Amino acid sequence: SNTQFFYPVHEILWPVIDPSKQLGDYAHHFGYASADPEVQMEKRRRNLSILLPEVKKDPTCMHHRVQAVAEYVAMDEYQAAFALAEEGIAKCDPKRGDNGNFIDALYAAAVRMLVRMGKYEEAVRKGLQYLEQASMNDLARAAIGGELTVACGELGDHEACYDHLTEYLKQRTYFLEDRDAWIKQETMILDSAFEEYLYR
């Protein structure tokens, strides 16, 4: 009875009480359904106009940050996405229950943005730091591993590239076989860990 929709954009049900059941159905929503890139950009700007004040008002809420980072990514504004992710990592309160997988997504987002900006050495340094020092779920580790594969490949570090790729493929196989584990760890950013473009 106390479960309700939370957050002003990309609402989620909270709290979700166990046991829960995953359904294979989905609900469409057509608010900005359009192939027109300008309509999509307007949606992104509208979402950011709601999310950024929420981030400022509640800086330890990682959900708002992940949503805003995802909007910046969709707009190809990688530096803004990286800055917001890094700031969130620094301000995260690990005791806050609703941060859950969202902080994990920010770790992965920070590394992904560095790769997209071509800052491969920094991506490797940050990615390894997060993997060694941060407590995060396996899906976030896989997402970072995929990005480290790309970064090490671009840097010509073939041995490290191979090691990260091997672990990434192992995680991909695991999550493809255990869809429930994937769904429990998935958020925006992490939902694209095994997208075809990255897998290729």
PDB file of C-alpha atoms in Angstrom, residues 5-13 29 43-44 46-48 50-51 63-64 66-71 102 188:
ATOM      1  CA  PHE A   5       5.492   6.454  -8.309  1.00  0.00           C
ATOM      2  CA  PHE A   6       8.607   8.474  -7.443  1.00  0.00           C
ATOM      3  CA  TYR A   7      10.498  11.200  -9.310  1.00  0.00           C
ATOM      4  CA  PRO A   8       9.223  13.872 -11.698  1.00  0.00           C
ATOM      5  CA  VAL A   9      10.768  12.372 -14.872  1.00  0.00           C
ATOM      6  CA  HIS A  10      11.139   8.671 -15.682  1.00  0.00           C
ATOM      7  CA  GLU A  11       9.097   7.738 -12.638  1.00  0.00           C
ATOM      8  CA  ILE A  12       9.731   4.426 -10.913  1.00  0.00           C
ATOM      9  CA  LEU A  13       7.757   2.426  -8.417  1.00  0.00           C
ATOM     10  CA  HIS A  29       3.794   6.122 -23.983  1.00  0.00           C
ATOM     11  CA  LYS A  43      12.015  16.421 -25.156  1.00  0.00           C
ATOM     12  CA  ARG A  44      15.620  16.291 -23.900  1.00  0.00           C
ATOM     13  CA  ARG A  46      12.297  19.710 -21.335  1.00  0.00           C
ATOM     14  CA  ASN A  47      13.553  16.772 -19.255  1.00  0.00           C
ATOM     15  CA  LEU A  48      16.746  18.620 -18.314  1.00  0.00           C
ATOM     16  CA  ILE A  50      13.007  19.438 -14.747  1.00  0.00           C
ATOM     17  CA  LEU A  51      15.957  17.250 -13.757  1.00  0.00           C
ATOM     18  CA  HIS A  63      18.383   8.809  -9.788  1.00  0.00           C
ATOM     19  CA  HIS A  64      18.021  12.416 -10.950  1.00  0.00           C
ATOM     20  CA  VAL A  66      21.473   9.259 -14.011  1.00  0.00           C
ATOM     21  CA  GLN A  67      18.418  10.561 -15.828  1.00  0.00           C
ATOM     22  CA  ALA A  68      20.136  13.884 -16.581  1.00  0.00           C
ATOM     23  CA  VAL A  69      23.328  12.132 -17.686  1.00  0.00           C
ATOM     24  CA  ALA A  70      21.262   9.988 -20.064  1.00  0.00           C
ATOM     25  CA  GLU A  71      19.669  13.117 -21.537  1.00  0.00           C
ATOM     26  CA  PHE A 102      21.915   4.460  -9.884  1.00  0.00           C
ATOM     27  CA  MET A 188      19.497   3.855 -17.685  1.00  0.00           C
TER      28      MET A 188
END
